[in-house]
Amino acid sequence: MDLPVIAPEAPKAGGCSAGSCGSTASQVDGMSDEIRARVQDHPCYSEDAHHYFARMHVAVAPACNIQCHYCNRKYDCANESRPGVVSEVLTPAQAVKKTLVVAATIPQMTVLGIAGPGDPLANPERTFETFRQLAEKAPDIKLCVSTNGLALPAHVEELAKHNIDHVTITINCVDPDVGAKIYPWIFWKNKRIHGREGAAILIEQQQKGLEMLVARGILVKVNSVLIPGVNDQHLKEVSKIVKAKGAFLHNVMPLIAEAEHGTFYGVMGQRSPKPAELKELQDACAGDMNMMRHCRQCRADAVGLLGEDRGDEFTLDKIEAMEIDYAAAMQVRAELRAQVTAELEAKRQKAHAPATQVIQFMPRAEAAKPAGRPVLMAVAAKGGLVAVHFGHAREFLVYEASAAGAKFVGHRKAEQYCAGDETCGDGESVLDKTIRALEGCEVVLCSKIGFEPWGNLETAGIQPNGEHAMEPIEEAVMAVWNEMLAAGKLDAKPAAAKCA
Amino acid sequence: MALEIIESCVNCWACAPLCPNQAIIPPAPREKRAGPPQAFLGPLGGERSDAAFSGGSHFLIDADKCTECVGDHADAQCVAICPIEGAILDELGVEMNPPGSLTGIPPERWAAAQAEIAAR
């Protein structure tokens, strides 16, 4: 029986718990085997896994207990992809049906998260009822939750009881004076508490919740929103503290602020950080702990691989009409997971192998040779391969290539400028935007690229490269870097240094 | 003495469980919105026969039950958690959370931003 509580078109709840998201291969490698085993099929916690495994969020939690300056509770738009935005709020029964349908349709969907559009723990009945039913009906799906942390200490026991293995806490500060510039109010013990006093309570509860989760062996990822001029330098301290308390991954995400969103920061003209600022801060924090850089800041009702939202295929109307055989689906899912896990393990072994094979004592002269500077390269990728046409790419993965290897450092969003021959009239400006988004990158790898964008990219100082189509990303990136090194291009600063 | 929720309500559900008098009535599911009020289905999807749904597209307050939380809490609970400025009025029609009081955005700044967006 269909028991919707809220009409699909009616809810306009926005929200604030930032979407969950993950780590680079090398960072996962830096983890213990036990933790690696727990995150290897979680796209939001493992950078490797996110090429192969998908996640979904069910929007069962409309209420929130705090206000963040980057969130607007009125916002709802199907075309925007950012945390807190959602098109339909679901009842637990609807959420369970949707999850089973998606799991049967997308067998690589391994993770179900509740992330809003408000705060999951400000809606404990709905959140835990959804988890309870899913644990029973879909035991092969990992459950996780993303919270602002205010109500966390009160619910740690219950999270543990429902076998929630992964929790994300959004921690933007550990100093109430910084917090007062991010959180205008919280609702606490039957009162609305404004400003510094409210922020102090929130911070205290977040830290207490983090400690309690770690004590129970639950994996904790910390999300932070980088807000230039508000908490940018402060986040280094946040990173140190959460690491010391046992969080295993820190995900620093850029503030999204546009006047159209109607948020405080958007309307007041607070700027978002540039990609280079984000990378600089992530690099600074990386000395202290595992940093995650592949987060796509997804919606509270996102479905599919990170960066590719398939929510439209699973609206309430559509899922009601779908019948599934979950037992059969579980079988398919188990086979697929085993196959991908084996592939990933093989890849990891291969990545480690050269260390034992290549250790040779080099002649002194050769060892002293300059190793070549690091180069940022953008990749139009799918499934871990250089597999997307430049004009079809909705996003580019950015790798930093150096003598130490290829390191994933982030991603840049792009609009598809080539949507077919009819739309090519206004392709120009979209191409310009894409080129701007690639600022700081010296090379862009893709499966194919048209003549015109090739020329424009070269003019902008970005070398297009279509020679490594369908090769694994890291191998292709290192092949290009080695060519540049051999050609003597890596001795000095880049020629067209618009750089990051 | 009663408060009123108006159409700017975004149906976030935050207020309903806090009301000490169960005076807050949820909106109807979309397909049941036409016609007379019926038994309301609770937040977990189970039937909750003690409340009729509001018949509209947003939450409402039953004026006969609302006490503005006097005797139960220092602050009216729906007013204290509502995230939407202007969505709750007192008996005189005064906005309990006036513009700028929750978001911190000065009303004139908001108006200027909207005008700028409209002009684009």
XYZ file of C-alpha atoms in Angstrom:
620
model
C 0.000 0.000 0.000
C 1.192 3.439 -0.871
C 1.202 5.692 2.133
C 2.671 9.011 1.157
C 2.615 11.603 3.876
C 3.778 14.549 1.886
C 2.747 15.212 -1.660
C 5.656 14.698 -4.048
C 5.374 18.169 -5.523
C 4.677 20.025 -2.304
C 7.785 19.847 -0.135
C 10.191 22.640 -0.614
C 12.531 21.742 2.151
C 16.113 22.634 1.576
C 18.700 21.314 3.943
C 22.123 21.468 5.238
C 23.819 18.249 6.107
C 26.410 18.125 3.434
C 26.264 15.053 1.245
C 28.570 12.280 2.069
C 31.491 11.627 -0.033
C 35.755 9.968 0.153
C 39.913 9.273 -0.395
C 42.549 8.620 -2.913
C 43.956 5.221 -3.663
C 47.156 6.076 -1.889
C 45.206 7.290 1.110
C 43.172 4.134 1.285
C 46.471 2.346 1.005
C 47.609 4.287 4.050
C 44.743 2.817 6.042
C 44.775 -0.399 7.947
C 43.602 -3.510 6.091
C 40.579 -3.580 8.335
C 39.470 -0.081 7.365
C 40.286 -0.695 3.710
C 38.030 -3.734 3.717
C 35.265 -1.633 5.199
C 35.461 1.150 2.604
C 36.538 -0.664 -0.567
C 33.053 -0.753 -2.042
C 31.941 2.609 -0.651
C 32.101 5.259 -3.391
C 31.990 8.116 -0.888
C 34.858 6.822 1.232
C 37.211 5.345 -1.335
C 38.424 7.190 -4.413
C 39.097 3.889 -6.176
C 35.625 2.588 -5.422
C 33.866 5.665 -6.755
C 34.740 4.784 -10.346
C 32.827 1.513 -10.035
C 30.302 1.676 -7.210
C 27.247 3.872 -6.895
C 25.390 5.359 -3.977
C 21.957 6.727 -3.353
C 20.433 9.082 -0.838
C 16.816 8.853 0.238
C 15.270 12.137 1.270
C 13.264 11.083 4.315
C 14.502 13.785 6.692
C 13.006 17.209 5.963
C 13.296 18.797 9.435
C 16.443 20.517 10.617
C 17.619 21.676 14.013
C 20.105 24.321 12.917
C 20.477 26.987 10.232
C 23.660 27.236 8.181
C 24.492 30.330 6.155
C 25.094 28.208 3.035
C 21.647 26.631 3.141
C 18.218 27.890 2.132
C 15.340 25.810 3.453
C 13.019 27.018 0.700
C 15.162 25.831 -2.140
C 14.065 23.061 -4.425
C 15.169 22.605 -7.981
C 15.634 19.472 -10.053
C 18.455 21.069 -12.039
C 20.711 22.002 -9.171
C 23.144 19.531 -7.723
C 24.208 20.443 -4.239
C 23.586 19.250 -0.680
C 20.230 19.994 0.839
C 18.416 20.173 -2.462
C 15.739 17.588 -3.099
C 12.679 17.207 -5.291
C 10.534 14.776 -3.336
C 10.449 14.032 0.369
C 9.678 10.354 0.970
C 8.070 8.350 3.740
C 10.181 5.474 5.068
C 8.000 3.009 3.144
C 8.539 4.919 -0.098
C 12.255 5.216 0.602
C 12.565 1.456 1.123
C 10.695 0.711 -2.097
C 12.870 3.176 -3.990
C 16.056 1.667 -2.561
C 15.064 -1.873 -3.544
C 14.117 -0.750 -7.056
C 17.381 1.129 -7.535
C 19.433 -1.753 -6.116
C 17.816 -4.108 -8.612
C 18.259 -1.705 -11.538
C 21.777 -0.503 -10.719
C 23.571 -3.548 -9.276
C 26.702 -1.496 -8.513
C 24.688 0.562 -5.989
C 26.278 -0.529 -2.714
C 25.479 2.298 -0.335
C 22.312 3.895 0.970
C 22.725 7.159 2.805
C 20.341 9.481 4.575
C 21.597 13.024 4.310
C 18.584 15.272 4.496
C 17.281 17.467 3.047
C 17.271 18.562 6.705
C 19.245 16.661 9.312
C 18.658 12.891 9.578
C 18.953 12.952 13.374
C 16.432 15.780 13.658
C 14.019 13.246 12.102
C 14.983 10.184 14.129
C 11.700 8.270 13.697
C 11.779 8.445 9.910
C 15.509 7.889 9.648
C 15.655 4.857 11.909
C 12.478 3.311 10.535
C 14.059 3.462 7.062
C 17.266 1.856 8.341
C 15.367 -0.824 10.258
C 13.377 -1.919 7.212
C 16.380 -1.849 4.910
C 18.575 -3.874 7.234
C 15.900 -6.533 7.066
C 14.986 -6.401 3.366
C 18.319 -5.501 1.787
C 21.084 -6.836 4.022
C 23.657 -6.418 1.231
C 23.383 -2.629 1.246
C 25.679 -0.560 3.445
C 23.832 2.075 5.447
C 25.261 5.445 6.306
C 24.178 8.795 7.606
C 25.380 12.362 7.301
C 24.618 14.794 10.133
C 25.374 18.240 11.469
C 26.112 16.531 14.787
C 23.838 18.506 17.095
C 21.663 15.504 17.955
C 24.440 12.957 17.508
C 25.322 12.115 21.140
C 21.661 11.323 21.806
C 21.551 8.846 18.904
C 24.937 7.095 18.850
C 23.510 4.106 20.686
C 20.744 3.677 18.159
C 23.093 4.125 15.192
C 25.241 1.320 16.575
C 22.151 -0.825 17.072
C 21.125 -0.432 13.410
C 24.576 -1.487 12.309
C 25.409 1.886 10.749
C 29.058 1.500 9.859
C 29.783 4.927 8.392
C 28.830 8.332 9.742
C 29.693 11.706 8.262
C 29.689 14.764 10.512
C 29.833 18.226 8.987
C 32.283 20.140 11.169
C 33.092 23.618 9.889
C 34.784 24.938 13.008
C 35.942 24.189 16.542
C 35.871 27.833 17.656
C 32.489 29.393 18.592
C 33.607 32.790 17.267
C 34.114 31.249 13.840
C 30.892 29.273 14.293
C 28.902 32.446 14.928
C 29.750 33.535 11.370
C 28.469 30.245 9.901
C 25.454 29.294 12.039
C 22.898 32.029 12.795
C 20.943 29.784 15.175
C 20.356 26.291 16.521
C 17.314 24.723 18.184
C 18.366 23.211 21.489
C 16.356 22.092 24.511
C 13.149 23.765 23.360
C 14.772 27.102 22.530
C 16.147 28.844 19.492
C 19.664 29.904 20.426
C 21.363 32.523 18.279
C 24.951 33.405 17.515
C 28.046 32.406 19.461
C 26.126 30.657 22.239
C 24.364 28.380 19.744
C 27.569 27.689 17.836
C 29.342 26.725 21.085
C 26.662 24.129 21.882
C 26.786 22.743 18.341
C 30.587 22.409 18.440
C 30.474 20.695 21.819
C 27.889 18.161 20.622
C 29.770 17.489 17.366
C 33.008 16.741 19.210
C 31.252 14.597 21.792
C 29.436 12.679 19.035
C 32.703 12.117 17.161
C 34.357 10.691 20.283
C 31.387 8.435 21.037
C 31.277 7.020 17.491
C 35.013 6.335 17.451
C 34.724 4.613 20.817
C 32.183 2.222 19.274
C 34.348 1.489 16.239
C 32.071 3.291 13.770
C 33.980 4.879 10.874
C 33.707 8.658 10.952
C 34.324 10.970 8.031
C 34.352 14.698 8.672
C 33.017 17.079 6.028
C 34.017 20.744 6.154
C 32.835 23.560 3.937
C 35.686 25.880 2.959
C 34.419 29.457 3.312
C 37.086 31.971 2.244
C 37.744 34.571 4.901
C 35.587 32.750 7.462
C 37.122 29.369 8.231
C 39.825 28.810 5.599
C 42.849 28.958 7.895
C 40.855 27.565 10.814
C 40.166 24.301 8.945
C 43.785 23.240 9.405
C 43.149 23.191 13.140
C 39.843 21.368 12.612
C 41.682 18.724 10.588
C 44.280 18.197 13.342
C 41.671 17.896 16.059
C 39.311 15.508 14.270
C 42.222 13.326 13.280
C 43.449 13.210 16.877
C 39.972 12.146 17.957
C 39.893 9.282 15.463
C 38.066 10.460 12.326
C 39.560 8.452 9.456
C 38.924 10.840 6.584
C 38.550 14.597 6.135
C 36.607 15.974 3.202
C 37.074 19.709 2.635
C 34.509 20.925 0.124
C 34.214 24.313 -1.558
C 31.405 26.650 -0.491
C 28.648 26.871 -3.100
C 27.164 30.377 -2.947
C 25.057 32.081 -5.615
C 22.571 34.903 -5.056
C 19.940 32.803 -6.897
C 20.120 30.166 -4.174
C 18.774 32.657 -1.650
C 21.285 31.644 1.004
C 22.867 34.158 3.393
C 26.275 33.725 1.797
C 24.826 33.859 -1.718
C 22.829 37.029 -1.136
C 25.531 38.760 0.917
C 28.142 38.185 -1.783
C 30.392 35.759 0.095
C 32.634 34.255 -2.585
C 33.347 30.577 -3.164
C 36.964 29.364 -3.100
C 38.912 28.923 -6.338
C 40.031 25.357 -7.215
C 43.622 26.310 -6.419
C 42.641 27.601 -2.947
C 40.771 24.396 -2.227
C 43.717 22.269 -3.324
C 46.146 24.356 -1.280
C 44.110 23.860 1.865
C 43.602 20.138 1.194
C 47.344 19.774 0.679
C 48.033 21.665 3.921
C 45.656 19.400 5.844
C 46.974 16.247 4.151
C 50.053 16.304 6.359
C 47.769 15.600 9.286
C 45.298 13.123 7.914
C 43.679 11.315 4.988
C 42.040 13.856 2.753
C 39.194 13.113 0.425
C 39.075 14.957 -2.871
C 36.525 13.184 -5.026
C 33.354 14.456 -3.328
C 30.760 15.765 -5.797
C 28.648 17.512 -3.141
C 25.567 15.611 -4.162
C 21.894 16.200 -3.533
C 19.979 14.660 -0.633
C 18.176 12.491 -3.200
C 21.073 11.650 -5.529
C 21.122 8.257 -7.276
C 23.966 6.621 -9.205
C 27.719 6.982 -9.595
C 29.199 10.146 -8.089
C 28.951 12.896 -10.682
C 26.178 11.197 -12.660
C 22.738 11.645 -11.135
C 20.045 9.192 -12.264
C 17.379 10.425 -9.836
C 14.982 11.228 -12.694
C 14.634 7.533 -13.493
C 13.339 6.813 -10.009
C 10.623 9.331 -9.202
C 7.747 8.191 -6.982
C 5.431 7.742 -9.946
C 7.967 5.571 -11.752
C 8.973 3.368 -8.819
C 5.352 2.627 -7.967
C 5.007 1.005 -11.370
C 8.150 -1.136 -11.024
C 8.110 -4.722 -9.792
C 11.340 -6.346 -8.703
C 12.657 -9.726 -7.599
C 15.084 -8.709 -4.891
C 16.442 -12.201 -4.204
C 17.522 -12.501 -7.840
C 18.885 -8.963 -7.777
C 20.985 -9.751 -4.688
C 22.640 -12.586 -6.577
C 23.573 -10.312 -9.491
C 24.796 -7.670 -7.051
C 26.994 -10.109 -5.165
C 28.615 -11.341 -8.387
C 29.274 -7.833 -9.636
C 30.740 -6.761 -6.300
C 33.061 -9.757 -6.198
C 34.234 -9.037 -9.733
C 34.952 -5.355 -9.112
C 36.584 -6.040 -5.765
C 38.912 -8.545 -7.454
C 39.755 -5.986 -10.159
C 40.501 -3.334 -7.577
C 42.658 -5.700 -5.569
C 44.602 -6.643 -8.717
C 45.071 -2.965 -9.501
C 46.317 -2.300 -5.978
C 48.757 -5.190 -6.126
C 50.046 -3.898 -9.458
C 50.465 -0.403 -8.036
C 52.504 -1.808 -5.197
C 54.519 -4.199 -7.314
C 57.015 -1.752 -8.839
C 58.200 -0.863 -5.373
C 59.726 -4.285 -5.018
C 60.864 -4.622 -8.621
C 62.287 -1.216 -9.320
C 64.367 -0.581 -6.242
C 67.807 -0.314 -7.756
C 70.757 1.737 -6.735
C 71.120 4.391 -9.374
C 74.419 5.970 -10.346
C 74.916 9.195 -8.409
C 74.790 11.450 -11.448
C 71.437 10.102 -12.525
C 69.961 10.348 -9.061
C 70.935 14.009 -8.896
C 69.119 14.821 -12.145
C 66.127 17.144 -11.584
C 63.030 14.968 -11.250
C 60.694 17.271 -13.155
C 58.066 19.565 -11.697
C 54.530 18.404 -10.904
C 51.901 18.978 -13.616
C 48.114 19.203 -13.246
C 46.214 17.225 -15.884
C 42.459 17.115 -16.427
C 40.933 13.825 -17.535
C 37.560 13.171 -19.199
C 37.044 9.819 -17.522
C 34.558 7.064 -16.990
C 35.000 3.874 -14.994
C 38.656 4.653 -14.228
C 39.545 5.038 -17.928
C 40.240 7.964 -20.274
C 36.934 7.286 -21.949
C 34.934 10.463 -22.577
C 34.832 12.810 -25.579
C 35.991 16.297 -24.549
C 32.731 17.855 -25.686
C 30.605 15.329 -23.799
C 32.370 15.611 -20.468
C 30.247 16.916 -17.616
C 33.256 16.944 -15.343
C 37.006 16.459 -15.479
C 39.059 14.597 -12.884
C 42.245 16.454 -12.017
C 45.468 14.556 -11.362
C 48.798 15.895 -10.221
C 51.547 14.029 -12.066
C 55.065 14.036 -10.643
C 58.013 11.715 -10.175
C 56.062 10.256 -7.264
C 53.254 9.136 -9.575
C 49.753 10.306 -10.470
C 47.776 11.680 -7.555
C 44.068 12.464 -7.767
C 43.579 16.010 -6.471
C 40.043 17.028 -7.390
C 37.504 17.528 -10.101
C 36.140 20.403 -12.159
C 32.569 20.674 -13.339
C 31.848 21.458 -16.976
C 28.772 21.867 -19.113
C 28.389 19.618 -22.114
C 28.961 22.101 -24.885
C 28.460 19.623 -27.681
C 24.894 18.408 -27.275
C 24.422 17.816 -31.009
C 24.792 19.914 -34.164
C 21.704 22.044 -33.504
C 23.072 23.651 -30.369
C 26.532 24.377 -31.631
C 25.648 28.036 -32.177
C 26.142 28.924 -28.551
C 28.841 26.306 -28.070
C 31.465 28.983 -28.042
C 30.648 30.520 -24.688
C 30.224 27.138 -22.998
C 33.616 26.091 -24.334
C 35.110 29.265 -22.916
C 33.581 28.438 -19.550
C 35.010 24.936 -19.640
C 38.444 26.298 -20.461
C 38.152 28.681 -17.516
C 37.150 25.770 -15.281
C 40.348 23.985 -16.293
C 42.530 26.863 -15.101
C 45.831 25.620 -13.752
C 45.790 22.391 -15.761
C 48.437 22.039 -18.489
C 47.073 18.969 -20.239
C 43.601 17.612 -20.851
C 43.218 13.927 -21.658
C 40.102 12.707 -23.405
C 39.035 9.908 -25.762
C 38.385 12.353 -28.627
C 38.242 16.080 -29.204
C 37.012 18.343 -31.982
C 39.216 20.607 -34.105
C 37.883 23.893 -32.724
C 38.198 23.165 -28.991
C 41.672 21.793 -29.706
C 42.760 25.169 -31.024
C 41.122 27.124 -28.207
C 42.663 24.896 -25.542
C 46.122 25.312 -27.062
C 45.653 29.070 -27.146
C 44.758 28.940 -23.441
C 47.968 27.041 -22.713
C 46.294 23.673 -22.180
C 47.565 20.810 -24.327
C 44.759 18.512 -25.512
C 45.651 14.842 -25.733
C 43.502 12.138 -27.324
C 46.202 9.511 -27.657
C 45.364 7.522 -24.543
C 41.718 6.676 -25.185
C 40.452 3.772 -23.059
C 43.664 3.519 -21.037
C 43.575 3.501 -17.234
C 43.783 7.092 -15.957
C 46.951 6.851 -13.861
C 48.889 5.052 -16.601
C 47.835 7.593 -19.234
C 48.653 10.551 -17.000
C 52.111 9.187 -16.194
C 52.784 8.365 -19.851
C 52.076 11.995 -20.778
C 54.155 13.303 -17.876
C 57.097 11.115 -18.866
C 56.856 12.366 -22.457
C 56.910 15.947 -21.181
C 59.882 15.110 -18.977
C 61.773 13.505 -21.863
C 61.018 16.546 -24.048
C 62.573 18.806 -21.426
C 59.291 20.590 -20.697
C 59.376 20.037 -16.956
C 62.500 21.858 -15.925
C 60.988 25.297 -15.498
C 57.640 26.835 -14.724
C 54.943 26.241 -17.353
C 55.080 28.639 -20.312
C 51.466 29.780 -20.198
C 51.447 29.881 -16.439
C 47.887 30.917 -15.592
C 48.568 28.463 -12.924
C 47.112 27.015 -9.809
C -5.000 32.773 21.864
C -3.585 30.830 18.941
C -0.874 30.982 16.300
C -1.370 30.514 12.573
C 0.813 28.919 9.877
C 0.466 30.483 6.438
C 1.224 29.315 2.889
C 4.930 30.159 2.960
C 5.357 27.012 5.112
C 7.691 24.564 3.328
C 6.376 21.382 5.004
C 9.615 20.491 6.745
C 7.827 18.751 9.641
C 10.090 20.294 12.275
C 7.242 21.883 14.267
C 4.665 19.087 14.392
C 6.368 16.707 16.862
C 7.230 19.593 19.217
C 3.674 20.831 19.766
C 2.566 19.981 23.332
C -1.087 20.099 22.255
C -0.899 18.143 18.983
C -2.444 21.224 17.408
C -0.358 21.154 14.229
C -2.082 19.479 11.309
C 0.005 18.143 8.421
C -0.957 18.684 4.799
C -2.713 16.002 2.816
C -0.931 13.641 0.501
C -1.243 15.131 -2.968
C -3.700 12.582 -4.356
C -6.056 13.055 -1.400
C -6.016 16.806 -1.361
C -9.349 17.193 -3.124
C -12.439 16.297 -1.127
C -13.233 16.324 2.600
C -10.582 15.748 5.309
C -9.773 12.102 6.007
C -7.765 10.183 8.541
C -4.171 11.345 8.358
C -1.285 8.952 7.787
C 1.455 9.485 10.361
C 5.082 10.183 9.639
C 5.916 6.493 9.522
C 3.173 5.740 7.047
C 0.939 4.140 9.671
C -2.589 5.390 10.103
C -3.065 8.146 12.652
C -6.765 8.463 13.117
C -6.594 11.145 15.788
C -5.767 13.854 13.301
C -7.368 14.983 10.118
C -5.074 16.424 7.493
C -5.198 20.103 6.794
C -6.913 19.839 3.445
C -4.396 22.322 2.080
C -0.872 22.095 0.772
C 0.890 23.088 4.004
C 0.755 22.615 7.782
C -2.003 24.342 9.764
C -2.610 25.052 13.453
C -5.872 24.038 15.078
C -6.830 27.300 16.820
C -8.965 25.443 19.362
C -6.013 23.407 20.575
C -3.170 25.942 20.348
C -2.137 27.537 23.648
C 0.998 29.232 22.246
C 2.758 26.785 24.587
C 1.862 28.818 27.689
C 2.373 26.610 30.717
C 4.478 24.097 28.753
C 7.421 26.051 27.377
C 8.944 29.500 27.672
C 8.765 29.902 23.875
C 6.127 28.733 21.423
C 7.824 25.641 20.002
C 6.711 25.965 16.392
C 7.956 29.551 16.353
C 11.251 28.516 17.946
C 12.148 25.900 15.306
C 10.456 27.200 12.132
C 13.170 28.048 9.570
C 10.944 30.238 7.402
C 10.602 33.911 8.221
C 7.008 35.094 8.232
C 5.422 31.621 8.081
C 3.862 31.844 11.565
C 1.581 34.693 12.659
C 0.039 35.582 16.000
C -3.653 36.361 16.463
C -3.113 39.924 15.279
C -1.390 38.756 12.116
C 2.066 39.831 13.327
C 4.959 37.764 11.951
C 6.549 35.876 14.828
C 9.849 35.523 12.922
C 10.096 38.775 10.948
C 12.241 39.182 7.791
C 15.959 38.968 8.541
C 15.487 37.481 12.015
C 16.395 33.906 11.018
C 18.631 34.167 7.974
C 20.453 37.303 9.074
C 19.907 38.772 5.601
C 18.791 42.438 5.953
C 15.434 42.788 4.124
C 16.756 45.629 1.946
C 19.691 43.475 0.877
C 17.318 40.651 0.018
C 15.158 42.994 -2.076
C 18.222 44.343 -3.890
C 19.461 40.824 -4.694
C 16.048 39.795 -6.031
C 15.873 42.910 -8.207
C 19.336 42.226 -9.566
C 18.448 38.623 -10.429
C 15.223 39.710 -12.123
C 17.139 42.266 -14.208
C 19.523 39.654 -15.646
